[in-house]
Amino acid sequence: MAENQVGEALWSSAELELLDAAQELEIGVRRADGTLRRAVPIWVVCAGSRVYVRTWHRRDTGWFGQALRTRRAHVRVEGLEADVAVEDVGEGSPGQRAAVDAAYRVKYGGFGDAGVGNMVSASAAAATLQLVPLRRP
């Protein structure tokens, strides 16, 4: 299993397959007291061994705002549930943004230009979050 730049475990190949196959991921963001907010469905993509989610625009409210504040969530797709660290990557490097944009276009391009177009816009790119699995010893 690979590690990211700060030594955290990344997703296994089996987990990446489940995440990539899922049309939507359910994300329940942790509150400051550690309890979970109600899960909401969002689009999810894999770029290499990394997992990303976006909202159409950055905001300080809802699941996205809470994710920015607590940096923790619980995610679920068929066959997989995981606690994750939430990393705010924003637009990231040009290469990272291109890879995430391409993953959205490939996976969700069949939903029409309006849907995928919104998710590869500058405002959506600025709202990119990376999900890193939290492994318990």
PDB file of C-alpha atoms in Angstrom:
ATOM      1  CA  MET A   1       0.000   0.000   0.000  1.00  0.00           C
ATOM      2  CA  ALA A   2       1.400   3.408  -0.974  1.00  0.00           C
ATOM      3  CA  GLU A   3       1.712   6.378   1.368  1.00  0.00           C
ATOM      4  CA  ASN A   4       1.101  10.050   0.716  1.00  0.00           C
ATOM      5  CA  GLN A   5       3.664  12.794   1.330  1.00  0.00           C
ATOM      6  CA  VAL A   6       2.969  12.939   5.062  1.00  0.00           C
ATOM      7  CA  GLY A   7       3.220   9.176   5.504  1.00  0.00           C
ATOM      8  CA  GLU A   8      -0.500   8.409   5.716  1.00  0.00           C
ATOM      9  CA  ALA A   9      -1.736   5.208   4.143  1.00  0.00           C
ATOM     10  CA  LEU A  10      -3.453   5.573   0.802  1.00  0.00           C
ATOM     11  CA  TRP A  11      -6.228   3.435  -0.619  1.00  0.00           C
ATOM     12  CA  SER A  12      -5.614  -0.194  -1.574  1.00  0.00           C
ATOM     13  CA  SER A  13      -6.202  -1.224  -5.190  1.00  0.00           C
ATOM     14  CA  ALA A  14      -9.388  -3.091  -4.137  1.00  0.00           C
ATOM     15  CA  GLU A  15     -10.708   0.023  -2.366  1.00  0.00           C
ATOM     16  CA  LEU A  16      -9.866   2.197  -5.374  1.00  0.00           C
ATOM     17  CA  GLU A  17     -11.824  -0.171  -7.634  1.00  0.00           C
ATOM     18  CA  LEU A  18     -14.893   0.094  -5.379  1.00  0.00           C
ATOM     19  CA  LEU A  19     -14.636   3.882  -5.200  1.00  0.00           C
ATOM     20  CA  ASP A  20     -14.103   4.233  -8.934  1.00  0.00           C
ATOM     21  CA  ALA A  21     -17.056   1.949  -9.700  1.00  0.00           C
ATOM     22  CA  ALA A  22     -19.416   3.888  -7.420  1.00  0.00           C
ATOM     23  CA  GLN A  23     -21.652   6.437  -9.121  1.00  0.00           C
ATOM     24  CA  GLU A  24     -21.836   8.374  -5.864  1.00  0.00           C
ATOM     25  CA  LEU A  25     -20.099   8.312  -2.519  1.00  0.00           C
ATOM     26  CA  GLU A  26     -22.006   9.027   0.687  1.00  0.00           C
ATOM     27  CA  ILE A  27     -20.069  11.368   2.957  1.00  0.00           C
ATOM     28  CA  GLY A  28     -20.948  12.027   6.568  1.00  0.00           C
ATOM     29  CA  VAL A  29     -18.779  14.784   7.976  1.00  0.00           C
ATOM     30  CA  ARG A  30     -17.676  14.658  11.593  1.00  0.00           C
ATOM     31  CA  ARG A  31     -18.834  17.438  13.883  1.00  0.00           C
ATOM     32  CA  ALA A  32     -16.433  19.023  16.369  1.00  0.00           C
ATOM     33  CA  ASP A  33     -17.733  16.615  19.044  1.00  0.00           C
ATOM     34  CA  GLY A  34     -16.924  13.610  16.813  1.00  0.00           C
ATOM     35  CA  THR A  35     -20.498  12.663  15.899  1.00  0.00           C
ATOM     36  CA  LEU A  36     -21.456  12.290  12.254  1.00  0.00           C
ATOM     37  CA  ARG A  37     -23.719  14.619  10.317  1.00  0.00           C
ATOM     38  CA  ARG A  38     -26.275  12.956   8.039  1.00  0.00           C
ATOM     39  CA  ALA A  39     -24.499  11.507   4.997  1.00  0.00           C
ATOM     40  CA  VAL A  40     -25.016  13.201   1.638  1.00  0.00           C
ATOM     41  CA  PRO A  41     -24.359  11.694  -1.807  1.00  0.00           C
ATOM     42  CA  ILE A  42     -21.627  13.291  -3.923  1.00  0.00           C
ATOM     43  CA  TRP A  43     -19.660  12.423  -7.031  1.00  0.00           C
ATOM     44  CA  VAL A  44     -16.263  10.859  -6.387  1.00  0.00           C
ATOM     45  CA  VAL A  45     -13.271  10.283  -8.660  1.00  0.00           C
ATOM     46  CA  CYS A  46      -9.944   8.523  -8.464  1.00  0.00           C
ATOM     47  CA  ALA A  47      -6.837  10.035 -10.030  1.00  0.00           C
ATOM     48  CA  GLY A  48      -3.970   7.628  -9.664  1.00  0.00           C
ATOM     49  CA  SER A  49      -4.038   6.276  -6.118  1.00  0.00           C
ATOM     50  CA  ARG A  50      -5.812   9.343  -4.737  1.00  0.00           C
ATOM     51  CA  VAL A  51      -9.522   9.945  -4.151  1.00  0.00           C
ATOM     52  CA  TYR A  52     -11.168  13.328  -4.679  1.00  0.00           C
ATOM     53  CA  VAL A  53     -14.539  14.988  -4.202  1.00  0.00           C
ATOM     54  CA  ARG A  54     -15.709  18.467  -5.161  1.00  0.00           C
ATOM     55  CA  THR A  55     -18.629  20.751  -4.692  1.00  0.00           C
ATOM     56  CA  TRP A  56     -19.661  23.216  -7.393  1.00  0.00           C
ATOM     57  CA  HIS A  57     -18.325  26.143  -5.371  1.00  0.00           C
ATOM     58  CA  ARG A  58     -16.485  26.706  -2.089  1.00  0.00           C
ATOM     59  CA  ARG A  59     -18.699  27.593   0.825  1.00  0.00           C
ATOM     60  CA  ASP A  60     -18.494  27.688   4.585  1.00  0.00           C
ATOM     61  CA  THR A  61     -21.813  25.909   5.130  1.00  0.00           C
ATOM     62  CA  GLY A  62     -23.228  22.398   4.742  1.00  0.00           C
ATOM     63  CA  TRP A  63     -21.122  19.279   4.429  1.00  0.00           C
ATOM     64  CA  PHE A  64     -18.313  21.136   2.666  1.00  0.00           C
ATOM     65  CA  GLY A  65     -17.901  23.848   5.287  1.00  0.00           C
ATOM     66  CA  GLN A  66     -17.984  21.291   8.080  1.00  0.00           C
ATOM     67  CA  ALA A  67     -15.389  19.171   6.254  1.00  0.00           C
ATOM     68  CA  LEU A  68     -13.087  22.181   6.046  1.00  0.00           C
ATOM     69  CA  ARG A  69     -13.470  22.824   9.771  1.00  0.00           C
ATOM     70  CA  THR A  70     -13.097  19.301  11.171  1.00  0.00           C
ATOM     71  CA  ARG A  71     -10.961  17.637   8.465  1.00  0.00           C
ATOM     72  CA  ARG A  72     -12.659  14.306   9.235  1.00  0.00           C
ATOM     73  CA  ALA A  73     -15.495  12.334   7.628  1.00  0.00           C
ATOM     74  CA  HIS A  74     -16.936   8.869   7.144  1.00  0.00           C
ATOM     75  CA  VAL A  75     -17.494   7.670   3.578  1.00  0.00           C
ATOM     76  CA  ARG A  76     -19.487   4.803   2.152  1.00  0.00           C
ATOM     77  CA  VAL A  77     -19.873   3.115  -1.212  1.00  0.00           C
ATOM     78  CA  GLU A  78     -21.147  -0.382  -1.884  1.00  0.00           C
ATOM     79  CA  GLY A  79     -18.670  -2.788  -0.296  1.00  0.00           C
ATOM     80  CA  LEU A  80     -16.643  -0.148   1.566  1.00  0.00           C
ATOM     81  CA  GLU A  81     -16.950   2.133   4.572  1.00  0.00           C
ATOM     82  CA  ALA A  82     -14.035   4.180   5.853  1.00  0.00           C
ATOM     83  CA  ASP A  83     -13.119   7.000   8.181  1.00  0.00           C
ATOM     84  CA  VAL A  84     -11.107   9.564   6.267  1.00  0.00           C
ATOM     85  CA  ALA A  85      -8.998  12.649   6.721  1.00  0.00           C
ATOM     86  CA  VAL A  86     -10.159  15.483   4.485  1.00  0.00           C
ATOM     87  CA  GLU A  87      -7.388  17.474   2.829  1.00  0.00           C
ATOM     88  CA  ASP A  88      -8.254  20.807   1.209  1.00  0.00           C
ATOM     89  CA  VAL A  89      -6.215  20.770  -2.003  1.00  0.00           C
ATOM     90  CA  GLY A  90      -8.120  23.507  -3.834  1.00  0.00           C
ATOM     91  CA  GLU A  91      -6.987  23.752  -7.444  1.00  0.00           C
ATOM     92  CA  GLY A  92      -3.715  22.024  -6.554  1.00  0.00           C
ATOM     93  CA  SER A  93      -0.896  21.969  -9.061  1.00  0.00           C
ATOM     94  CA  PRO A  94      -1.763  22.303 -12.761  1.00  0.00           C
ATOM     95  CA  GLY A  95      -1.033  18.585 -13.225  1.00  0.00           C
ATOM     96  CA  GLN A  96      -3.201  17.574 -10.288  1.00  0.00           C
ATOM     97  CA  ARG A  97      -6.086  19.753 -11.463  1.00  0.00           C
ATOM     98  CA  ALA A  98      -5.812  18.331 -14.991  1.00  0.00           C
ATOM     99  CA  ALA A  99      -5.860  14.767 -13.639  1.00  0.00           C
ATOM    100  CA  VAL A 100      -8.899  15.388 -11.413  1.00  0.00           C
ATOM    101  CA  ASP A 101     -10.747  17.272 -14.189  1.00  0.00           C
ATOM    102  CA  ALA A 102     -10.024  14.404 -16.604  1.00  0.00           C
ATOM    103  CA  ALA A 103     -11.300  11.853 -14.080  1.00  0.00           C
ATOM    104  CA  TYR A 104     -14.566  13.800 -13.741  1.00  0.00           C
ATOM    105  CA  ARG A 105     -14.953  14.061 -17.534  1.00  0.00           C
ATOM    106  CA  VAL A 106     -14.340  10.339 -18.067  1.00  0.00           C
ATOM    107  CA  LYS A 107     -16.545   9.135 -15.234  1.00  0.00           C
ATOM    108  CA  TYR A 108     -19.419  11.616 -15.480  1.00  0.00           C
ATOM    109  CA  GLY A 109     -19.255  12.852 -19.087  1.00  0.00           C
ATOM    110  CA  GLY A 110     -22.374  10.836 -19.920  1.00  0.00           C
ATOM    111  CA  PHE A 111     -24.412  13.113 -17.647  1.00  0.00           C
ATOM    112  CA  GLY A 112     -24.245  15.935 -20.173  1.00  0.00           C
ATOM    113  CA  ASP A 113     -22.149  19.040 -20.485  1.00  0.00           C
ATOM    114  CA  ALA A 114     -23.987  20.941 -17.744  1.00  0.00           C
ATOM    115  CA  GLY A 115     -23.287  18.398 -14.991  1.00  0.00           C
ATOM    116  CA  VAL A 116     -19.681  17.587 -15.712  1.00  0.00           C
ATOM    117  CA  GLY A 117     -18.983  21.138 -16.916  1.00  0.00           C
ATOM    118  CA  ASN A 118     -19.910  22.488 -13.512  1.00  0.00           C
ATOM    119  CA  MET A 119     -17.578  20.000 -11.835  1.00  0.00           C
ATOM    120  CA  VAL A 120     -14.546  20.989 -13.919  1.00  0.00           C
ATOM    121  CA  SER A 121     -15.085  24.744 -13.637  1.00  0.00           C
ATOM    122  CA  ALA A 122     -12.626  27.002 -11.834  1.00  0.00           C
ATOM    123  CA  SER A 123     -14.994  27.385  -8.878  1.00  0.00           C
ATOM    124  CA  ALA A 124     -15.397  23.607  -8.523  1.00  0.00           C
ATOM    125  CA  ALA A 125     -11.649  23.049  -8.873  1.00  0.00           C
ATOM    126  CA  ALA A 126     -11.098  25.492  -6.005  1.00  0.00           C
ATOM    127  CA  ALA A 127     -13.375  23.251  -3.903  1.00  0.00           C
ATOM    128  CA  THR A 128     -11.394  20.029  -4.415  1.00  0.00           C
ATOM    129  CA  LEU A 129     -10.923  17.807  -1.386  1.00  0.00           C
ATOM    130  CA  GLN A 130      -8.724  14.731  -1.166  1.00  0.00           C
ATOM    131  CA  LEU A 131      -9.971  11.859   0.989  1.00  0.00           C
ATOM    132  CA  VAL A 132      -7.244   9.922   2.809  1.00  0.00           C
ATOM    133  CA  PRO A 133      -8.176   6.741   4.677  1.00  0.00           C
ATOM    134  CA  LEU A 134      -7.489   6.720   8.395  1.00  0.00           C
ATOM    135  CA  ARG A 135      -6.060   3.353   9.341  1.00  0.00           C
ATOM    136  CA  ARG A 136      -6.378   2.052  12.858  1.00  0.00           C
ATOM    137  CA  PRO A 137      -3.525  -0.097  14.213  1.00  0.00           C
TER     138      PRO A 137
END
